[in-house]
Coordinates of C-alpha atoms in Angstrom, one line a residue:
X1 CA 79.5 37.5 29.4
X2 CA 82.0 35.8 27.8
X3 CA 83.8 33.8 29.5
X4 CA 85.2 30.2 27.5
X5 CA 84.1 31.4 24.2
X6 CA 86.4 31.5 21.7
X7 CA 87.8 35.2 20.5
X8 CA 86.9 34.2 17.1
X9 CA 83.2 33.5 18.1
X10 CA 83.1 36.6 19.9
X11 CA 84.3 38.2 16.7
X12 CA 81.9 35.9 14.5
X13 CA 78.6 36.8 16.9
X14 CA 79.6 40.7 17.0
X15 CA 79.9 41.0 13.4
X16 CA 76.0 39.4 13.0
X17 CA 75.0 42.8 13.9
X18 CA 72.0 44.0 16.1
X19 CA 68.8 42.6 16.2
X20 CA 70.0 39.4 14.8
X21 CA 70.2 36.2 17.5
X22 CA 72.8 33.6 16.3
X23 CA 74.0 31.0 18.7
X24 CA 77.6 31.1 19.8
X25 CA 78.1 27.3 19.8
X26 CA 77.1 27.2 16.6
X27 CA 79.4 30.1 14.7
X28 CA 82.7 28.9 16.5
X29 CA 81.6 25.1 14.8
X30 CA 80.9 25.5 11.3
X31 CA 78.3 22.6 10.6
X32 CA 79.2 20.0 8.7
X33 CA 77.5 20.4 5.1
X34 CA 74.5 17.7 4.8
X35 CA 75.4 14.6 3.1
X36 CA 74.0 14.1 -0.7
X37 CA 71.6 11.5 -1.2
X38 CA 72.6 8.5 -2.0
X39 CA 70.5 6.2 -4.7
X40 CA 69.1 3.5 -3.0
X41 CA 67.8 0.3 -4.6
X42 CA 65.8 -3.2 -3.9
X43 CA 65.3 -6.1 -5.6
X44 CA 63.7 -9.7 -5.6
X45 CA 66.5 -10.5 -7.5
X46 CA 69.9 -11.5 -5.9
X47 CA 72.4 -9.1 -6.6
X48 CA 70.8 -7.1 -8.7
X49 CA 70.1 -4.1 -6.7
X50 CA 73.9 -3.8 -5.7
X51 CA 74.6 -3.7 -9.5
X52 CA 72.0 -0.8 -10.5
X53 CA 72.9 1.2 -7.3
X54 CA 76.6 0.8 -8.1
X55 CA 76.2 1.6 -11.9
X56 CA 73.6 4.3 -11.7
X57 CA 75.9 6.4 -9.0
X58 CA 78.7 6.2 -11.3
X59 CA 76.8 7.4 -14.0
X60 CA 76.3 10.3 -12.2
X61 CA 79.7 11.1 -10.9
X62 CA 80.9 14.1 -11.9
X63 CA 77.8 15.5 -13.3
X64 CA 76.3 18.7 -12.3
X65 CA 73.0 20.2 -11.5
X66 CA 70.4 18.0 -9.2
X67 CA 69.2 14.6 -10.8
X68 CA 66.2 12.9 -9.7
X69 CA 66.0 8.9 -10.9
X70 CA 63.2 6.4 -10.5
X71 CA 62.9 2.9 -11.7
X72 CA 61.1 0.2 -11.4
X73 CA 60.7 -3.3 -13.1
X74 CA 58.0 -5.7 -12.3
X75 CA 59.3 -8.7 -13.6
X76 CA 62.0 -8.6 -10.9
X77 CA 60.4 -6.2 -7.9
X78 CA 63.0 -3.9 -8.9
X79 CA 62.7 -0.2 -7.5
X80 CA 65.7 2.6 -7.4
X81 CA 65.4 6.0 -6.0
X82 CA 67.0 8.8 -5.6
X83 CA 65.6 12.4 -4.5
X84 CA 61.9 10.5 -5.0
X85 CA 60.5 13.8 -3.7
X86 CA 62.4 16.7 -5.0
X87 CA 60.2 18.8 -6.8
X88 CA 60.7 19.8 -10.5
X89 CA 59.2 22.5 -12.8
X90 CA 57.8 19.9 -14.8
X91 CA 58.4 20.9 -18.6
X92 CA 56.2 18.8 -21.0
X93 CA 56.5 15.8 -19.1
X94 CA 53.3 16.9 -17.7
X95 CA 51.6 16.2 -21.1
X96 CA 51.6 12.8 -20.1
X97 CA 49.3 13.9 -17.2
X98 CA 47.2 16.4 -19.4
X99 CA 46.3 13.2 -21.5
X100 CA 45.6 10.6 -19.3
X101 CA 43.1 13.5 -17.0
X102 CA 41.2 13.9 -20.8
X103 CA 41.1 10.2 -21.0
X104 CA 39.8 9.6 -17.0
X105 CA 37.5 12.5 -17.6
X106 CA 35.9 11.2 -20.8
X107 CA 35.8 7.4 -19.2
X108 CA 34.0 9.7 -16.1
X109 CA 31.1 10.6 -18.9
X110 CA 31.0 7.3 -20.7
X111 CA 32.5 8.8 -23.8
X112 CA 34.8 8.2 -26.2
X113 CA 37.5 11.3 -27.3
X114 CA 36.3 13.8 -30.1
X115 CA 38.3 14.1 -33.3
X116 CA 39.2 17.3 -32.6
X117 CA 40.6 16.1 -29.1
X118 CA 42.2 12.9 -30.3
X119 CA 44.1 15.2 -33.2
X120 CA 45.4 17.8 -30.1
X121 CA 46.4 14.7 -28.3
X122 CA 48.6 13.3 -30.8
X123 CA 50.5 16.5 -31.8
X124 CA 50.6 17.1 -27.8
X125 CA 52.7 13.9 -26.9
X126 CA 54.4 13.1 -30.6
X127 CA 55.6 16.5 -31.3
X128 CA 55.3 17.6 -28.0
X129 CA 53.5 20.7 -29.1
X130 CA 52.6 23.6 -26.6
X131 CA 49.6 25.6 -28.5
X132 CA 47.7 21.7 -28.5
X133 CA 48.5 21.2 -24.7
X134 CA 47.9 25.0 -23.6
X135 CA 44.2 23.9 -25.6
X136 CA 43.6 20.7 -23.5
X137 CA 44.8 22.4 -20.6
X138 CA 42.2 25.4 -20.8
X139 CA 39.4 22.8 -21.6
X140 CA 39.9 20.4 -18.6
X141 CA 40.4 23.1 -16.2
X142 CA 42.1 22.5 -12.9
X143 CA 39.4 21.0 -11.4
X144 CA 39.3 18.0 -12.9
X145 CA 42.5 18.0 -13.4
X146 CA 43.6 18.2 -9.7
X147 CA 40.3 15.2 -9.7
X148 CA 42.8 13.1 -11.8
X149 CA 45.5 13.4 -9.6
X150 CA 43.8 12.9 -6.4
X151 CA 42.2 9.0 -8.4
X152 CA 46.1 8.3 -9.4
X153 CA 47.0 9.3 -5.8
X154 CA 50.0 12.0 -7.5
X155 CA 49.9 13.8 -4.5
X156 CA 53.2 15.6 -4.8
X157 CA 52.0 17.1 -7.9
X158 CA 51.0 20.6 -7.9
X159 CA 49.6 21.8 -11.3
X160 CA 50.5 25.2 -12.6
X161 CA 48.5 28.1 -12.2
X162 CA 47.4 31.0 -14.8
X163 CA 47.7 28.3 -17.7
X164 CA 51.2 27.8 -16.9
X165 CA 51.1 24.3 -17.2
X166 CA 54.9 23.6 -18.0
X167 CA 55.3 25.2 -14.3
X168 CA 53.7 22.1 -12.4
X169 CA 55.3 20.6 -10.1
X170 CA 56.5 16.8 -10.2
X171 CA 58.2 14.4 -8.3
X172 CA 60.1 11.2 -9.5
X173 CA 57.2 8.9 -7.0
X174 CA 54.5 10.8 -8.4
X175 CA 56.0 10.2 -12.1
X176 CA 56.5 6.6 -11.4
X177 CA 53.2 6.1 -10.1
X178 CA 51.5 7.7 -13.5
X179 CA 54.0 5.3 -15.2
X180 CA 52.7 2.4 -13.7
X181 CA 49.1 3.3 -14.2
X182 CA 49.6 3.8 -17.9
X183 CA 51.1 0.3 -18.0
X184 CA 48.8 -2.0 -15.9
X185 CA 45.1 -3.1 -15.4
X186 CA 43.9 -0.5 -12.7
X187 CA 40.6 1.4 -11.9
X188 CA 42.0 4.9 -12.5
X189 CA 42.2 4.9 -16.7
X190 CA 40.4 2.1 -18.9
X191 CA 42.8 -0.3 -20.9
X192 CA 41.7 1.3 -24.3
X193 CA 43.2 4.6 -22.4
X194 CA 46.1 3.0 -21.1
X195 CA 46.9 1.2 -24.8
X196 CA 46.1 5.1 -26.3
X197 CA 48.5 6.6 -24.0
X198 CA 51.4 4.1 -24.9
X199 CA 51.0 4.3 -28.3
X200 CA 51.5 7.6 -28.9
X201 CA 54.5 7.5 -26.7
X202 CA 55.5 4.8 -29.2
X203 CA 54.9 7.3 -31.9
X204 CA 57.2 10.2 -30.5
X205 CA 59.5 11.7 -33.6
X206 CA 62.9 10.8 -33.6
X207 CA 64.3 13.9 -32.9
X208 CA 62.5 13.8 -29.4
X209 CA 63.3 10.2 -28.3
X210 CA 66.1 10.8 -26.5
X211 CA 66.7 10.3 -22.7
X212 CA 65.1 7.1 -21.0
X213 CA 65.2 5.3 -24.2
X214 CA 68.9 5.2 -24.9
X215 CA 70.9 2.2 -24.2
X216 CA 67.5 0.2 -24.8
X217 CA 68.0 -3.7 -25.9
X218 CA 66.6 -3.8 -29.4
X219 CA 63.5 -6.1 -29.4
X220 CA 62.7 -4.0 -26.3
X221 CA 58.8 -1.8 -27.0
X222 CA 60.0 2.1 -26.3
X223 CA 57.7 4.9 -24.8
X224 CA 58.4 8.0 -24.2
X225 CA 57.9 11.4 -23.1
X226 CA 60.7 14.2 -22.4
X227 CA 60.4 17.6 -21.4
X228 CA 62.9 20.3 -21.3
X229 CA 62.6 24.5 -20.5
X230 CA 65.1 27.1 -19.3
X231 CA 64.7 29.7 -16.8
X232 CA 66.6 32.3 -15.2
X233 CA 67.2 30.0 -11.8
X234 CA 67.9 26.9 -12.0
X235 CA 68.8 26.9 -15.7
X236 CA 67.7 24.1 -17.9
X237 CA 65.4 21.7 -16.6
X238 CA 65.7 18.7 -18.7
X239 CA 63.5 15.3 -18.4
X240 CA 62.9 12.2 -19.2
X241 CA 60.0 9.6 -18.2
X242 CA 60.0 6.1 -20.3
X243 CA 58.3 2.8 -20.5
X244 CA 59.9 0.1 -21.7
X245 CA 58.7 -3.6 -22.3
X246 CA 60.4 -7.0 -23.9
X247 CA 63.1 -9.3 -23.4
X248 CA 61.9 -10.4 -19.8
X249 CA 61.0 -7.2 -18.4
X250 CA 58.3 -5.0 -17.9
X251 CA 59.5 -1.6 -16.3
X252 CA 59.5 2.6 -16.0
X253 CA 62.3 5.2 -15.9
X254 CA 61.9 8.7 -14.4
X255 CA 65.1 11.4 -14.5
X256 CA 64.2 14.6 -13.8
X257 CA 67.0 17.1 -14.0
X258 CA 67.7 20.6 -13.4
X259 CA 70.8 23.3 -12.7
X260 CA 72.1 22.3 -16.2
X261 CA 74.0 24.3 -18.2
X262 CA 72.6 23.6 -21.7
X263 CA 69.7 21.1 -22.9
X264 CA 72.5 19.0 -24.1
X265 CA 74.3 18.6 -20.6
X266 CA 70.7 17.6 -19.2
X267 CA 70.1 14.8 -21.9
X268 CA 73.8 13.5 -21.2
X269 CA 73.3 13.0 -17.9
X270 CA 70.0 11.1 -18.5
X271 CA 71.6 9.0 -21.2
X272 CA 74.2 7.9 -18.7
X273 CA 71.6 6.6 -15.8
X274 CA 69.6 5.3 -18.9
X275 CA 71.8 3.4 -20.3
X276 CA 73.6 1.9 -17.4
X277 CA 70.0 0.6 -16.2
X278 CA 69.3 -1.1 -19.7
X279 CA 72.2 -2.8 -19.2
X280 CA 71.8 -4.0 -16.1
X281 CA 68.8 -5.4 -16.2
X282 CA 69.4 -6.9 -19.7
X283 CA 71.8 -8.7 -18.1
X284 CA 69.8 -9.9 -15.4

C-alpha cells in the first residue's frame, strides 16, 4: 500500500533492503541534525556569567574535535559547563586520582606515605611519568580504588581495566568535583593530603604546564595536571585540569578534549578557553 507516500520514499524504503524495518515518515523527512551543546554558565555575580559564556563560546569557534569545559570559582558561585558528562579516555589526568586514592587509603590505616611511595608520587604528577603510576596503580588495586571514587562521589568515572589506567573514563563533573576536594576542608582526603596534592601540582616541570594555566594573572598560585595520548579513533585526546588561587579568587578548570589532529591542536584549543576565563574573572 502506497498510497500518499512520496515516490522518493517509496524509492528510499525499497532500497533499505529486506529484513530491515525503517519508517516511511521518517526517510521522506530527513531529521534535522541535533543541536550542539551550548556552554551554559551561573553566577552570584552580576553579569558575569554572560561574559564567560560569551567569551568561552568564542574561544571555541572554529575549533575541531569535541571540547568538554568546567569551571568554577568560589569567591563568586561561578560554575560553566559544557558536555559535563561526555566521557573521555582519561590520559594522565587520572594521576591526579591515583594519588589522592593512595592518600585516602593511607589516612583509611592511620598512616603516613612510605618513601618509596612519596618518591613514585612526585615523578607521577611532576613528570607525569607512566612506569611510577602503572606502580601505584598495581599496588592500590581497583578495589580501593573504585572505594575512592565512590567517598568523592566520582560516579561517572570508570577506571581502566587490565592496568590500563590511562583508559579510565572521566567526565568534566566528576573532574571538577576531585578539583574541589583537593582544594577545600572535606571528610574525603585530610588537609596534609589535600596541601600534598597541590603542591606537587605546583611543582609540575615547565615543559608540562601548559593548558589551564595559560592566561593566568601573575600573583595567581598555579596547579596543574594535563594528560594527553593518541589512538587510532578519536585521535589525540588532549587534557587539562587546573587549580588556581589569588587575586580574589579561589577556582578549578577542567578541558577535556578529543578528535584532535595533533597534541598541539588540543593544547590550542585549551589555551583559548583558558585564557579567555582568566580574563574574565580577573576582571571581575
Amino acid at each position: 500500500m502506497t498510497h500518499g507516500i512520496s515516490r522518493r520514499a517509496r524509492v528510499l524504503a525499497a532500497g533499505v533492503g529486506a529484513g530491515v524495518l525503517v519508517p516511511l515518515v521518517a526517510a521522506a523527512t530527513p531529521a534535522a541534525a541535533a543541536p550542539a551543546p551550548t556552554v551554559s554558565c551561573t553566577s552570584a555575580k552580576a553579569g558575569l556569567a554572560d561574559k564567560l559564556q560569551k567569551d568561552i563560546t568564542a574561544a571555541l569557534a572554529n575549533r575541531k574535535g569535541t571540547i568538554a569545559v568546567g569551571l568554577y570559582d568560589r569567591s563568586t558561585k561561578t560554575t560553566c559547563t559544557l558536555r559535563p558528562s561526555t566521557a573521555y579516555d582519561s590520559a594522565s589526568v587520572v594521576k591526579v586520582t591515583v594519588l589522592a586514592t593512595l592518600l585516602w587509603d593511607a589516612k583509611k590505616h592511620n598512616r603516613y606515605l612510605t618513601d618509596r611511595e612519596t618518591s613514585l608520587a612526585k615523578a607521577m604528577i611532576t613528570k607525569s611519568d607512566n612506569t611510577a603510576t602503572s606502580t601505584l596503580w598495581r599496588q592500590l588495586g581497583l578495589t580501593k580504588i573504585k572505594g575512592f571514587l565512590s567517598a568523592a562521589g566520582m560516579t561517572q568515572t570508570k577506571p581502566g581495566t587490565n592496568g590500563y589506567w590511562g583508559l579510565t573514563q572521566i567526565t568534566v563533573t566528576d573532574e571538577q568535583k576531585l578539583l574541589k576536594l583537593i582544594t577545600a576542608k572535606n571528610t574525603v582526603l585530610s588537609d596534609n593530603s589535600r596541601a600534598y596534592i597541590l603542591k606537587l601540582m605546583g611543582q609540575v616541570i615547565s615543559s608540562q604546564r601548559w593548558g589551564t594555566p595559560y592566561g593566568a594573572p601573575s600573583g595567581v598560585a598555579v596547579h596543574v595536571k594535563n594528560g594527553w595520548l593518541q589512538r587510532s579513533t578519536h585521535g589525540w585526546r588532549v587534557h587539562s585540569v587546573g587549580t588556581f588561587n589569588g587575586g580574589g579568587h579561589d577556582y578549578m578548570i577542567t578541558v577535556l578534549t578529543h578528535g584532535n589532529s595533533t597534541m598541539n591542536y588540543g593544547i590550542t584549543t585549551i589555551q583559548g578557553v583558558a585564557k579567555a576565563i582568566h580574563k574574565d574573572l580577573a576582571a571581575s
